[in-house]
Every structure is written in structure tokens, then in C-alpha cells.
mmCIF file of C-alpha atoms in Angstrom:
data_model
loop_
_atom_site.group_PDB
_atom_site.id
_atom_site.type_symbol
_atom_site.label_atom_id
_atom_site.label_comp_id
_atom_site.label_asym_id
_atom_site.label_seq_id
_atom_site.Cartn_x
_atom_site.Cartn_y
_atom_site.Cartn_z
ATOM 1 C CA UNK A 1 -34.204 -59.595 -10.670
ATOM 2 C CA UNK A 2 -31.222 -58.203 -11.034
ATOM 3 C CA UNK A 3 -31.284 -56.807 -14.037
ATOM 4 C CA UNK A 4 -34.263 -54.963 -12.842
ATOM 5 C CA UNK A 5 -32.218 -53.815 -9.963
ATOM 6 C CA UNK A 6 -29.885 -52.401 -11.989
ATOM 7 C CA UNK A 7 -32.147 -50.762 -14.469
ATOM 8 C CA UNK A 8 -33.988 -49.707 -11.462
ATOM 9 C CA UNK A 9 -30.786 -48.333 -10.116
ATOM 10 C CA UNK A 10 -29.935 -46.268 -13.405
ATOM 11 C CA UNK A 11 -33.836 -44.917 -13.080
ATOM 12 C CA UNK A 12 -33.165 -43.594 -9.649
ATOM 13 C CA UNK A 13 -30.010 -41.911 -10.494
ATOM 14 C CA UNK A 14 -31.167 -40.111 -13.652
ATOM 15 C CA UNK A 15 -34.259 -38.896 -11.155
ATOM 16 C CA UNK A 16 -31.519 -37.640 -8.767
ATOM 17 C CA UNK A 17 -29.504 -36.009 -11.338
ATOM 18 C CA UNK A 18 -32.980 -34.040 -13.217
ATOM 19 C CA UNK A 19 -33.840 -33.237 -9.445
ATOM 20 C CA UNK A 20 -30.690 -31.545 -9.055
ATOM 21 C CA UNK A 21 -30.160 -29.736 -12.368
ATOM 22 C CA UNK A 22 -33.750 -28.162 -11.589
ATOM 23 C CA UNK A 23 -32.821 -26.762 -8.411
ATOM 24 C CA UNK A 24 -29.878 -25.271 -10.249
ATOM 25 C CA UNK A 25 -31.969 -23.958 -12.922
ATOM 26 C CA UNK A 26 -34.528 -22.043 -10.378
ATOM 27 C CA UNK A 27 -31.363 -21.257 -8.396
ATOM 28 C CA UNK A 28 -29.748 -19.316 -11.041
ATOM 29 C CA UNK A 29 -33.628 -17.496 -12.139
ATOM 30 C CA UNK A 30 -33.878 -16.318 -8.573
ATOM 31 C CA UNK A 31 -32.633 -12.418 -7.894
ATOM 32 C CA UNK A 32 -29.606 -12.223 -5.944
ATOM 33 C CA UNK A 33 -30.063 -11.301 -2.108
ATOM 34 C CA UNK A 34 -29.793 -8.206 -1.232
ATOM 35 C CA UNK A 35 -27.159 -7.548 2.042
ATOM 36 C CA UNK A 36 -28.702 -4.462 2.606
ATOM 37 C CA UNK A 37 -32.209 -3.202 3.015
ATOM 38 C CA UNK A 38 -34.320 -0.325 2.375
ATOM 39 C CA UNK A 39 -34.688 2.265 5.027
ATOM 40 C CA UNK A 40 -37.977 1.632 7.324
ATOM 41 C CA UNK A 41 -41.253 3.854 6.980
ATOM 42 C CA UNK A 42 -43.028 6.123 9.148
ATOM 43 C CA UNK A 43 -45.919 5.016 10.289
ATOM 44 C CA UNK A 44 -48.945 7.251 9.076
ATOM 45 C CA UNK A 45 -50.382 10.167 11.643
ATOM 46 C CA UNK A 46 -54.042 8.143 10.931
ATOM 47 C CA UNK A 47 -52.688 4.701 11.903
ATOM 48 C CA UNK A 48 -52.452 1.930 10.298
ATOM 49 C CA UNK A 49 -53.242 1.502 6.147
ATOM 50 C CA UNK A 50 -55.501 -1.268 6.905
ATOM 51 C CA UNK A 51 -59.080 -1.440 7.935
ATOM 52 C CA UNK A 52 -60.264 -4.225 8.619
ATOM 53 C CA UNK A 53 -60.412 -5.417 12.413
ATOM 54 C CA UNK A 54 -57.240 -7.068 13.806
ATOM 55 C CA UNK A 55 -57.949 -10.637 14.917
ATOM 56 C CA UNK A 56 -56.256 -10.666 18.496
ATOM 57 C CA UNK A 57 -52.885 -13.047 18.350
ATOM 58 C CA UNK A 58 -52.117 -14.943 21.319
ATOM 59 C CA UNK A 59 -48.526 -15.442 22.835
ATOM 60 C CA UNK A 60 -48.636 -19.069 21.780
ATOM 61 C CA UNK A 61 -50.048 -18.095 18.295
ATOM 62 C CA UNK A 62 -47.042 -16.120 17.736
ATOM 63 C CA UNK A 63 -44.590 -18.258 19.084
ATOM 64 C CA UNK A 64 -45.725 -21.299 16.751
ATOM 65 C CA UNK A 65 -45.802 -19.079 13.812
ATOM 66 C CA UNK A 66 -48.573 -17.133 12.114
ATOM 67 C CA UNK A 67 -49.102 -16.379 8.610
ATOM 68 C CA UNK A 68 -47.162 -14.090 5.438
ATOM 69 C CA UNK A 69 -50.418 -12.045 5.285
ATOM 70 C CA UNK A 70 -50.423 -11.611 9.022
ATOM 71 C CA UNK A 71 -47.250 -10.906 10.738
ATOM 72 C CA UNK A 72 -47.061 -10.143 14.846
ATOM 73 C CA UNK A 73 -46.928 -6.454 15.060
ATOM 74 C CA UNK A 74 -44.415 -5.917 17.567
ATOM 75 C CA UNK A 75 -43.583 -2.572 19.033
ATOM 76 C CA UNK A 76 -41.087 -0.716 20.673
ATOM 77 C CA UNK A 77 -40.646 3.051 22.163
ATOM 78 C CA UNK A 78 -37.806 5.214 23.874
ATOM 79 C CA UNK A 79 -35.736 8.188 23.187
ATOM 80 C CA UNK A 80 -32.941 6.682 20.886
ATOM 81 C CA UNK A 81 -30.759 9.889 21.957
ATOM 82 C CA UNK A 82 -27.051 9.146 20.751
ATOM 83 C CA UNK A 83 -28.045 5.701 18.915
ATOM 84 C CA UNK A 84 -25.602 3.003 19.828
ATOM 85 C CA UNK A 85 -25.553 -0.618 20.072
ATOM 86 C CA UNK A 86 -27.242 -1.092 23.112
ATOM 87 C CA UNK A 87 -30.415 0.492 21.498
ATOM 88 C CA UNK A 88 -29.694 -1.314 18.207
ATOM 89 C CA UNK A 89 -29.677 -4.944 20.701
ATOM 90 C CA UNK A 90 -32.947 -4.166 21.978
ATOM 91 C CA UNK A 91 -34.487 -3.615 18.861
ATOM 92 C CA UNK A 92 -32.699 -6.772 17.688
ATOM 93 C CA UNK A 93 -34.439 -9.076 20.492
ATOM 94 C CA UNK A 94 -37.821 -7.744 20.059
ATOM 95 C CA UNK A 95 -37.771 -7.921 16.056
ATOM 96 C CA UNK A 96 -36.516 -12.362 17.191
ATOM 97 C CA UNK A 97 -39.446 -12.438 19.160
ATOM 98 C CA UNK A 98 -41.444 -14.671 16.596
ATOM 99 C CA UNK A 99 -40.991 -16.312 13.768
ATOM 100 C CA UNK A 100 -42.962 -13.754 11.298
ATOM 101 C CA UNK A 101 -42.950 -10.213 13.436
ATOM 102 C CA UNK A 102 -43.126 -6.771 11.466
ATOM 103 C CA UNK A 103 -41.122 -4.150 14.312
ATOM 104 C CA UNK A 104 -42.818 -0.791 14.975
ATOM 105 C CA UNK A 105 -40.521 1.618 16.911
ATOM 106 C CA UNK A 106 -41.909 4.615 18.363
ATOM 107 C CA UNK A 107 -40.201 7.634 19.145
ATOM 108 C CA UNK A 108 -40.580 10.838 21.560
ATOM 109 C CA UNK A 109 -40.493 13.952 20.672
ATOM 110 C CA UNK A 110 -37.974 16.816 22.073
ATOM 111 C CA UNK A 111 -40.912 18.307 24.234
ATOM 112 C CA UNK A 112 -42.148 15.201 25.815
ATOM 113 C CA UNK A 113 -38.479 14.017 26.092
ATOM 114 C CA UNK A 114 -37.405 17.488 28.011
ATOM 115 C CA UNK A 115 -40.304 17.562 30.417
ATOM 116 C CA UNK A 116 -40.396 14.133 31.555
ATOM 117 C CA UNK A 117 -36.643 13.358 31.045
ATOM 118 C CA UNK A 118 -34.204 15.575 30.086
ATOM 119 C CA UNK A 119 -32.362 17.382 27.816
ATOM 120 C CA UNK A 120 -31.324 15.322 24.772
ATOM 121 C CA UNK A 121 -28.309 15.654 22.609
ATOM 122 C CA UNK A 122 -29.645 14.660 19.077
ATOM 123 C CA UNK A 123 -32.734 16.439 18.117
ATOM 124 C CA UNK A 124 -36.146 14.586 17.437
ATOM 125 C CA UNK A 125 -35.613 14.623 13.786
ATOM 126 C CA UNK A 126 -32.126 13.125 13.925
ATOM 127 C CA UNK A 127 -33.378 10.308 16.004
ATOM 128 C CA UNK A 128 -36.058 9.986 13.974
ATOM 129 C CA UNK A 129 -33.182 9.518 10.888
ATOM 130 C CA UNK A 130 -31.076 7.228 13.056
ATOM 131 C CA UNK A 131 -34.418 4.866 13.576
ATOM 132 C CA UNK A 132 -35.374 4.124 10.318
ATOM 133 C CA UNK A 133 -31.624 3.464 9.056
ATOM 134 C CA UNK A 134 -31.804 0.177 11.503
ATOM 135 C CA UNK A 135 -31.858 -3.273 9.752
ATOM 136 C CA UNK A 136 -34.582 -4.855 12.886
ATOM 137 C CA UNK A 137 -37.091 -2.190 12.017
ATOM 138 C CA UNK A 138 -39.859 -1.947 9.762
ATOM 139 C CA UNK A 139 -41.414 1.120 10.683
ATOM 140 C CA UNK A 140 -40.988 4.583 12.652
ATOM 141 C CA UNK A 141 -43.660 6.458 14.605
ATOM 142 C CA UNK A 142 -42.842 10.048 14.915
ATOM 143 C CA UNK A 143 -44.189 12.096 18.135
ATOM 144 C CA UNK A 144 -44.584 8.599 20.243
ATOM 145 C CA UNK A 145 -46.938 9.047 23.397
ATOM 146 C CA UNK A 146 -44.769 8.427 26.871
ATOM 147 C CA UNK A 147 -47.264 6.205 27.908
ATOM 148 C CA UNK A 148 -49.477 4.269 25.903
ATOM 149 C CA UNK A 149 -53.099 4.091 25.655
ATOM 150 C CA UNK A 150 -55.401 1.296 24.193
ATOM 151 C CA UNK A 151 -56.748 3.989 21.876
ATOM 152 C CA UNK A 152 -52.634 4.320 20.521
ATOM 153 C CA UNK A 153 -52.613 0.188 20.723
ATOM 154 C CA UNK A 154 -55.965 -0.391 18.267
ATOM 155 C CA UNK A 155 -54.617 2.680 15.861
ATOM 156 C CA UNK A 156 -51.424 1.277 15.297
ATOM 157 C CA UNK A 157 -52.797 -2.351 15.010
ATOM 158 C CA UNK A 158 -50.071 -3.857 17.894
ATOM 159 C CA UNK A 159 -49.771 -6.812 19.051
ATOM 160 C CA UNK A 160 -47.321 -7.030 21.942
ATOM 161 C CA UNK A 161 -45.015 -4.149 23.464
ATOM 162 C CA UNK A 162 -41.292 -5.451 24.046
ATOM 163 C CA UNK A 163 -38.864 -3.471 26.296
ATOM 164 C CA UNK A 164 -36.718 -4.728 29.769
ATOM 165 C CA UNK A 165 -38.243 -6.148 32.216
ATOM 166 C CA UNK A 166 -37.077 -3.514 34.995
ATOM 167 C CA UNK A 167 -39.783 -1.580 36.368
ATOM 168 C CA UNK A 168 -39.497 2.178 34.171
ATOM 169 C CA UNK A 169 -40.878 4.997 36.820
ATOM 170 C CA UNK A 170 -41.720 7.837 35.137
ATOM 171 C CA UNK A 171 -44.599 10.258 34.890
ATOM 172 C CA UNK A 172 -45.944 9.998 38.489
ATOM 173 C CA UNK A 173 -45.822 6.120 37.502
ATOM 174 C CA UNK A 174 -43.764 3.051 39.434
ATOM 175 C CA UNK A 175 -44.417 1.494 35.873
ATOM 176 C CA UNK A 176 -45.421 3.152 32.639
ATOM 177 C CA UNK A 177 -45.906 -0.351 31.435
ATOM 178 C CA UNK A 178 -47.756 -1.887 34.053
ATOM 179 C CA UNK A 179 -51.434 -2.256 32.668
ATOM 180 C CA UNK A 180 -49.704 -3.598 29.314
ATOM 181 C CA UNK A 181 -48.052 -6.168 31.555
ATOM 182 C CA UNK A 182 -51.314 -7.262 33.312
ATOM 183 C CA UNK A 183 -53.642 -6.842 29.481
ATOM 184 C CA UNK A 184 -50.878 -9.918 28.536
ATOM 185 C CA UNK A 185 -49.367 -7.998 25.790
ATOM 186 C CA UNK A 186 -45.798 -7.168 27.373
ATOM 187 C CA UNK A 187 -42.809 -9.043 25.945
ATOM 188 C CA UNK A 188 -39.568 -8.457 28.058
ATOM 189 C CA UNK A 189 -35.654 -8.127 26.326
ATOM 190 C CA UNK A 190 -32.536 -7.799 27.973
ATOM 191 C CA UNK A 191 -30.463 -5.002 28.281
ATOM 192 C CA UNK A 192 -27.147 -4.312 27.469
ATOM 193 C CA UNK A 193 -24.452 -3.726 29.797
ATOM 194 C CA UNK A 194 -21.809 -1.327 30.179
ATOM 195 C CA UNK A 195 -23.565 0.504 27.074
ATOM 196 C CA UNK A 196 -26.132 3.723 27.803
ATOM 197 C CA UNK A 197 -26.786 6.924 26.300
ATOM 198 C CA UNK A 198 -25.737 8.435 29.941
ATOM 199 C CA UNK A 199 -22.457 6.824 30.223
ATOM 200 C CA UNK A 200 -21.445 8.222 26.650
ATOM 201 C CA UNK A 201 -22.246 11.836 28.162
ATOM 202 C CA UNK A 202 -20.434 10.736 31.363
ATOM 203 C CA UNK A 203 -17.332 10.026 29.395
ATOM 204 C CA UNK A 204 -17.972 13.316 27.474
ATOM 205 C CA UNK A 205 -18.043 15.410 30.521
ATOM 206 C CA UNK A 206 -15.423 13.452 32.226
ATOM 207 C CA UNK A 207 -13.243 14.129 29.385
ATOM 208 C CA UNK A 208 -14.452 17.710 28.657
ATOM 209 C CA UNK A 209 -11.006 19.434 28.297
ATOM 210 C CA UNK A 210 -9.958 16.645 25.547
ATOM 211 C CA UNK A 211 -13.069 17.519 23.614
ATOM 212 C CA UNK A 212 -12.974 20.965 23.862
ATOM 213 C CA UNK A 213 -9.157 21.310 22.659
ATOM 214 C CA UNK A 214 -10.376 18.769 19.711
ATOM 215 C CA UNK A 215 -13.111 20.491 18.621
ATOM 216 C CA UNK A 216 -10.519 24.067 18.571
ATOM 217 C CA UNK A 217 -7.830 22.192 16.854
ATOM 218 C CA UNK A 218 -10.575 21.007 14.290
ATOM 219 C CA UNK A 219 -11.793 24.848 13.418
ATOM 220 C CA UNK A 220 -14.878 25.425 15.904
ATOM 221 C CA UNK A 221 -14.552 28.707 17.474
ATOM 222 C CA UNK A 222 -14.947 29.713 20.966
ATOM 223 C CA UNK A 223 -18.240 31.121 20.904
ATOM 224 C CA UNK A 224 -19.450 27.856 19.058
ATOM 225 C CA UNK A 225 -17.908 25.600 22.011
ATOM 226 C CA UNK A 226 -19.060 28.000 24.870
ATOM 227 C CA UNK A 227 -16.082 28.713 25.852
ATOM 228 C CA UNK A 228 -14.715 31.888 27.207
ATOM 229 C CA UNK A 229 -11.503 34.384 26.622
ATOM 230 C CA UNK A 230 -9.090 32.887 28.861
ATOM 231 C CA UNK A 231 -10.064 29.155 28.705
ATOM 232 C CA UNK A 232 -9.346 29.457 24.981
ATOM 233 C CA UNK A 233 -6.305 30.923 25.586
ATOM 234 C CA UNK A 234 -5.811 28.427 27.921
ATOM 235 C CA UNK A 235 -6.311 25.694 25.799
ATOM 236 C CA UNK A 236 -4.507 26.857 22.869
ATOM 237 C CA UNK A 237 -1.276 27.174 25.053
ATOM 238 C CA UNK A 238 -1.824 23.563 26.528
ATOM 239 C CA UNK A 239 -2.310 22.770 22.703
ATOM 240 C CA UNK A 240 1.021 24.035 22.070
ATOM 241 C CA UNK A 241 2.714 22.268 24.850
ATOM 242 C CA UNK A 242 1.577 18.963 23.921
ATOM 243 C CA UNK A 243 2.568 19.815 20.527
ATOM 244 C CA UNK A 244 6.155 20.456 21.653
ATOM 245 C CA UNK A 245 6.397 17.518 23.923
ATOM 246 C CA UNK A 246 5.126 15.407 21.205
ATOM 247 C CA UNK A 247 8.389 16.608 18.933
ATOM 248 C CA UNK A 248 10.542 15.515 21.730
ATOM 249 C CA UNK A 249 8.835 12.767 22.177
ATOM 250 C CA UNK A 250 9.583 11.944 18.321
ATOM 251 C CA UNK A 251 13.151 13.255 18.517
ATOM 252 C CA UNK A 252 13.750 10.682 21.084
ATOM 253 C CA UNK A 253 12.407 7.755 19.477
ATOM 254 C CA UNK A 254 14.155 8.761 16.514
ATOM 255 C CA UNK A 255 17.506 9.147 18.279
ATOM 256 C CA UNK A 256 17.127 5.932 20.518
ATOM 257 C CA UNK A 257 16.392 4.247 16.882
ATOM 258 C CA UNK A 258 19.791 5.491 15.829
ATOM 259 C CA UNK A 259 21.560 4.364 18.331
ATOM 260 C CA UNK A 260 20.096 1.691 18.111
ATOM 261 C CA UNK A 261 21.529 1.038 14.544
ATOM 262 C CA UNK A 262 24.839 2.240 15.277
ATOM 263 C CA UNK A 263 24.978 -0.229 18.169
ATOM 264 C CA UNK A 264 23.947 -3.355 15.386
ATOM 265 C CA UNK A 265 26.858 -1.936 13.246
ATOM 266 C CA UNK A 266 29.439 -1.791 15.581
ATOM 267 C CA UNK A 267 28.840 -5.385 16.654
ATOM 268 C CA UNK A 268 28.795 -6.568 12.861
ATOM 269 C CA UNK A 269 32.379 -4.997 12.806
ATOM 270 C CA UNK A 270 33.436 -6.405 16.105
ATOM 271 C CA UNK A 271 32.107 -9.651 14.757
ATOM 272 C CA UNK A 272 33.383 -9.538 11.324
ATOM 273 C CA UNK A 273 36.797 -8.478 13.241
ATOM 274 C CA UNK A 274 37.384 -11.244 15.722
ATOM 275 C CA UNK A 275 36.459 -13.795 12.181
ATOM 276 C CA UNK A 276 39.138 -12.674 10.358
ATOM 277 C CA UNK A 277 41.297 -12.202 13.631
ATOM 278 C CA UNK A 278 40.438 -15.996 13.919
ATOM 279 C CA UNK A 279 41.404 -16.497 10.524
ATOM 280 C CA UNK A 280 44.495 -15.253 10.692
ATOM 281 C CA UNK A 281 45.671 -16.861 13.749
ATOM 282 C CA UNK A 282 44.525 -20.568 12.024
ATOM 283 C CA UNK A 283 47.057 -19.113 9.164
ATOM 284 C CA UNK A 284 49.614 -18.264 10.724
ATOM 285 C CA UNK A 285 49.281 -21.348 13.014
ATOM 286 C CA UNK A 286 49.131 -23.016 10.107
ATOM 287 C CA UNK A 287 52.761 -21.769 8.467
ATOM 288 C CA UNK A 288 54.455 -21.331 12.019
ATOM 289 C CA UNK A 289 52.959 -24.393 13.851
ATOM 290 C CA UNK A 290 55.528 -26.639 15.887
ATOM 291 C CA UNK A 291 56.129 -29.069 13.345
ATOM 292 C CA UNK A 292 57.250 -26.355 10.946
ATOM 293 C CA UNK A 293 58.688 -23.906 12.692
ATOM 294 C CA UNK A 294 62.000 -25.253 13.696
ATOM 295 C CA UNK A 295 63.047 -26.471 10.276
ATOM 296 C CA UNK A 296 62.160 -23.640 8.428
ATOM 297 C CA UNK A 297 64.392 -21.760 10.763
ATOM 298 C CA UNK A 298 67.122 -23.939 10.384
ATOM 299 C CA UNK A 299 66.966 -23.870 7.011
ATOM 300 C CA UNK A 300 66.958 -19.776 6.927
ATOM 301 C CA UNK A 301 70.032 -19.811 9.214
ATOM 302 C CA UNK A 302 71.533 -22.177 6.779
ATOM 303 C CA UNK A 303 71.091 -20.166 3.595
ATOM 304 C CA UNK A 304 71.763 -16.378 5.716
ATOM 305 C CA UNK A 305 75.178 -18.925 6.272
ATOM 306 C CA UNK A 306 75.748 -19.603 2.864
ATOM 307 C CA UNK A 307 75.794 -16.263 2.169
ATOM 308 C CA UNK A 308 77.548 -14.405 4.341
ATOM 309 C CA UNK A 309 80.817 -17.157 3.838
ATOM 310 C CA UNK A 310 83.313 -16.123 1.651
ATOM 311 C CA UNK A 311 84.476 -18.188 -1.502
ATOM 312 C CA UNK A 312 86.686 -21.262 -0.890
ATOM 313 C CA UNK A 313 90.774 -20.752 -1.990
ATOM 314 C CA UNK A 314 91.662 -22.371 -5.170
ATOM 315 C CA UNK A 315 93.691 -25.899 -4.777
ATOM 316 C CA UNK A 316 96.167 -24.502 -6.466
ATOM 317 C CA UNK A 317 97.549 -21.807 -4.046
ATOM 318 C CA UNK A 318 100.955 -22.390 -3.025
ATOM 319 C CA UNK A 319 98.959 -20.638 0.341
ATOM 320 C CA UNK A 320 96.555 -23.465 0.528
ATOM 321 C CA UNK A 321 97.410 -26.566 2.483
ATOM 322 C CA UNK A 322 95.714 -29.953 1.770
ATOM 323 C CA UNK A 323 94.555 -30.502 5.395
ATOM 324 C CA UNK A 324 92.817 -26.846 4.973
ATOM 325 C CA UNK A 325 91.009 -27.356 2.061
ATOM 326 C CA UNK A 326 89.921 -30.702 3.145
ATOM 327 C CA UNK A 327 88.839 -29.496 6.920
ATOM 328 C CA UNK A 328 85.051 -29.729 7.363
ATOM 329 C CA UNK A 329 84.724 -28.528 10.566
ATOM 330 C CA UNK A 330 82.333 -25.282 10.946
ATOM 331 C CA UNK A 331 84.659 -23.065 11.854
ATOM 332 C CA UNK A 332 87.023 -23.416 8.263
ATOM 333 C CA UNK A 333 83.626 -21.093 6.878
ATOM 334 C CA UNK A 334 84.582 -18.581 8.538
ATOM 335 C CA UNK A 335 88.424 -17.554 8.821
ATOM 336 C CA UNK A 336 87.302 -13.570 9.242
ATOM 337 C CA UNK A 337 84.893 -14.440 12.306
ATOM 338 C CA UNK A 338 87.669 -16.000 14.368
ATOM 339 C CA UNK A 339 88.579 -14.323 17.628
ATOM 340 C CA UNK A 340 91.924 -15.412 18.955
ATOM 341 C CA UNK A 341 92.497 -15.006 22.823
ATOM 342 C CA UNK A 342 95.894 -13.246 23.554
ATOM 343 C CA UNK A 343 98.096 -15.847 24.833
ATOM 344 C CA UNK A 344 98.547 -16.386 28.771
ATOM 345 C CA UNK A 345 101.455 -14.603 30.520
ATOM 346 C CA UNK A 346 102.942 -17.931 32.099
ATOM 347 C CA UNK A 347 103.176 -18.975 28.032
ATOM 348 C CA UNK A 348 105.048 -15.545 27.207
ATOM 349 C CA UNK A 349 107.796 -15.861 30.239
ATOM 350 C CA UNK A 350 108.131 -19.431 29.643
ATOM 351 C CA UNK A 351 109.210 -18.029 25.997
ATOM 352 C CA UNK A 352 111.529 -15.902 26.968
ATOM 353 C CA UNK A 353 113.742 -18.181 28.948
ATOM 354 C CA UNK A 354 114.133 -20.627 26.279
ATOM 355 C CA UNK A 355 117.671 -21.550 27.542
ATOM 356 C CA UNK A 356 116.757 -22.483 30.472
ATOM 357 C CA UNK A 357 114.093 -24.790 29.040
ATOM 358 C CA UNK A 358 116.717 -26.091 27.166
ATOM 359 C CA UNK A 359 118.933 -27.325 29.717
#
């Protein structure tokens, strides 16, 4: 039995191992992902390539999953004027929505746009560009109705509708998308905050001054920006000015920087000075401390002694006297040195009168 284990064992882990080197092998014969996609299509002016009836998908249908053949055609309209992330969000959501879901994205014109909404800043064909370069969708429709009909729905082969819940009033409507809500079809995604094509045209005109001095600076003339005779000259002066306060503004970094440096060296030298001032006191401690000092004094005096002292007289002078030349009291080294007081005046009368003494 155990043997059989064992060999039973081995069996097993040669399985394993095949397993595994075959998933390598079709690993390595698959094509490498690609990070980046082709840019979407636009939808054609006829509708939709195929046709054959649409079966109608429920919401629980798409939620579970439907299959390759037959993705949830999900779609999507607004204006898309200055596409930023906000937009790029939504789209994001509503291509999530199910597990297999092919995004179509439609797109208003500049006519429709201006009479219902307002002027735009991008043109319909460079919102049309910005649409298709988004990874969530799959397809574009040019010239997109402001509100949509069932006729737009069947021809166009969609599913469900996603945008935000709020209720969008437009067109003598409280709700553009209120009978898509009530057919079942509507899908809601959240909006973005603190993100909106009007509050990047709010900063613009907030800021208009900034831009319009940029755009000079950058080579746009006058005419180009709107911009009259004396606001140009205007601006170029105020151009000027900032360009001068900017040099100072560099002049006195660059001379805080240097003083800055010349404040480093000086306290490297006033280091590096009181270290070898410290040095030199522990030296000179060192040599003149109190338990050297007086001797080597005294020994100094001693020699400057020696020195100065003349030479001893010769035993032999008749001049010399042997009590002299053995005296060893200090002051025999110096005979020159000697001071002798004058004698006192008693001393000198008392000398004078030596026969009187005498008796």
C-alpha cells in the first residue's frame, strides 16, 4: 500500500508538472497585450451594420452576463466641450455597467449645441476627435439628436441610456430623459465633483488678464486675442514690470545665497580659530604649567648667573687670601655688584678723636 502511495504520489506530481509546462507553452504562443487600443468608430448615418432584430435584454440579463456575440449596447450623449476627466468618469461608469457592454457615445452638433445651450469652445469636429480617442468607448455618433426618440433607439440597436440621475431640463422639458426612465431603459452614473466644462471657463474668465498676457508673450497678436490698442499696450508694459521685478526678485535670492555662504565661512574660520587658540593654550599650559614653571625659571636665573660672573682669581695671587677663595657665600660672585654704604658720621668723629679714645 505504500508503495502504491508513493508511486501514486510520483504520478500526481509528474501530472502537476505537464499541467504546468502546458500553461507555459500556450502562455508564451499567446500575443502580447496590447496597453493601448485602437481609436473607436463612428457609428454609420444608416444605423447599425446588423439586420437582424435585436432580442430585447433585460436589466437582470445584463447584470448576470450575456453573451461574446451579444454584448449590452450601452449609450451615452452630451456635448463633450473641453474634454476632461469628469466626462472621461462618466463614460467610465457606464462602459462598468455590465459584464460584456459595447459603449456608444453620441455627440451634438455646434447648431443644436448653440440653440439649446450655448456657445461651445471646441468645435463639433474636435469633440468628435476627443470622443473616439477615449479608452471606455467603442463607438461615436456624429450629429446626436438632443432628445432621443424610439425611432434613434431601434436604429442604433441600444439597449440602455446611462447618464446622472439629476433631472436635465432642457428643450421646454423638466427631463429630456424622462420617458427613457419610465420605458426601463435608463441606467444612472455619478457625477464628478469640483470638475465641469463651466468651471474651466470660469477660471478662464476669472483669470482673463493672465491668459491674455500669455497668449502675447507666446506670439498671438492683438487682433487674434481681441484685444484693443491700449490694452495691448497695457499689457505689454505690465509684461515688462513683472519682468523687472522678477530680476530683482532673482538678484535677491542670489545675494541672500551669498551671504549666506560668506556667513558659513566666517564661522568655519571662527571655528577653526578658537581650535587652534585651544591648542595652543593646552601647549603652552603644557610647557609653563605650575609644576614646571618655577624650576625652569630657576634654572634660567642660574645659568643668566653663571654668565654674567666674572672668572675666579688664581690661588696663586699674592692678592688672593685663602678665606676668599674658599668663601661660598653668594655675594663672593660678584665683587663688581657690591654697593658699600658711606660710613655713619658718629663712626667718622669717633675717628678723629682717637686720643681721646685712647685714654
Amino acid at each position: 500500500m505504500a508503495k502504491r502511495r508513493r508511486n501514486g504520489s510520483r504520478g500526481n506530481g509528474r501530472t502537476a508538472r505537464g499541467g504546468v509546462q502546458a500553461q507555459q507553452q500556450q502562455q508564451r504562443k499567446r500575443p502580447p497585450i496590447k496597453a493601448l487600443r485602437e481609436p473607436a468608430i463612428f457609428a454609420n448615418r444608416s444605423g447599425s451594420a446588423s439586420d437582424t432584430p435585436q432580442e430585447k435584454v433585460t436589466l437582470a440579463q445584463a447584470r448576470r452576463g450575456t453573451p461574446a456575440q451579444r454584448p449590452v449596447r450601452v449609450y451615452a450623449d452630451g456635448i463633450f466641450d473641453l474634454f476632461h476627466s469628469g466626462h472621461a468618469r462618466a463614460l467610465m461608469q457606464a462602459k462598468n455597467l455590465f459584464p460584456n457592454t459595447q459603449l456608444i457615445v453620441g455627440v451634438c452638433s455646434d447648431a443644436l449645441t448653440h440653440k439649446y445651450k450655448g456657445y461651445t469652445v471646441m468645435t463639433e469636429d474636435e469633440r468628435y476627435e476627443a470622443l473616439i480617442h477615449c479608452r471606455y468607448v467603442d463607438e461615436v455618433v456624429r450629429d446626436a439628436p438632443w432628445t432621443l426618440t424610439s425611432e434613434f433607439l431601434k436604429k442604433h440597436r441600444i439597449d440602455f441610456v446611462a447618464h446622472d440621475d439629476i433631472p436635465y431640463t432642457s428643450a421646454g422639458s423638466e427631463d429630456v430623459y424622462k420617458h427613457i426612465k419610465e420605458a426601463g431603459m435608463f441606467v444612472a452614473t455619478q457625477r464628478t465633483e469640483g470638475i465641469s466644462t463651466s468651471d474651466i471657463i470660469t477660471r478662464i474668465v476669472r483669470d482673463y488678464d493672465v491668459y491674455v498676457r500669455r497668449n502675447l508673450q507666446r506670439g498671438y497678436t492683438a487682433r487674434e486675442l481681441n484685444v484693443g490698442f491700449i490694452k495691448e499696450k497695457k499689457y505689454r508694459l505690465q509684461q515688462q514690470v513683472d519682468r523687472m521685478k522678477e530680476t530683482v526678485r532673482t538678484v535677491e535670492e542670489k545675494s541672500k545665497h551669498l551671504v549666506h555662504r560668506v556667513e558659513e565661512k566666517s564661522h568655519d574660520l571662527i571655528y577653526k580659530w578658537e581650535e587652534k587658540s585651544r591648542e595652543f593654550i593646552g601647549n603652552f599650559l603644557e610647557l609653563f604649567g605650575p609644576d614646571k614653571a618655577w624650576h625652569m625659571i630657576q634654572e634660567r636665573s642660574g645659568r643668566v648667573l653663571q654668565a654674567l660672573s666674572p672668572y675666579q682669581s688664581p690661588s696663586t695671587s699674592p692678592s688672593s687670601s685663602p678665606t676668599r677663595g674658599r668663601s661660598t657665600s653668594p655675594d663672593s660672585h660678584w665683587p663688581l655688584l657690591r654697593f658699600r654704604s658711606p660710613p655713619p658720621k658718629e663712626a667718622s668723629i669717633s675717628s678723629s678723636d682717637g686720643d681721646e679714645g685712647d685714654k
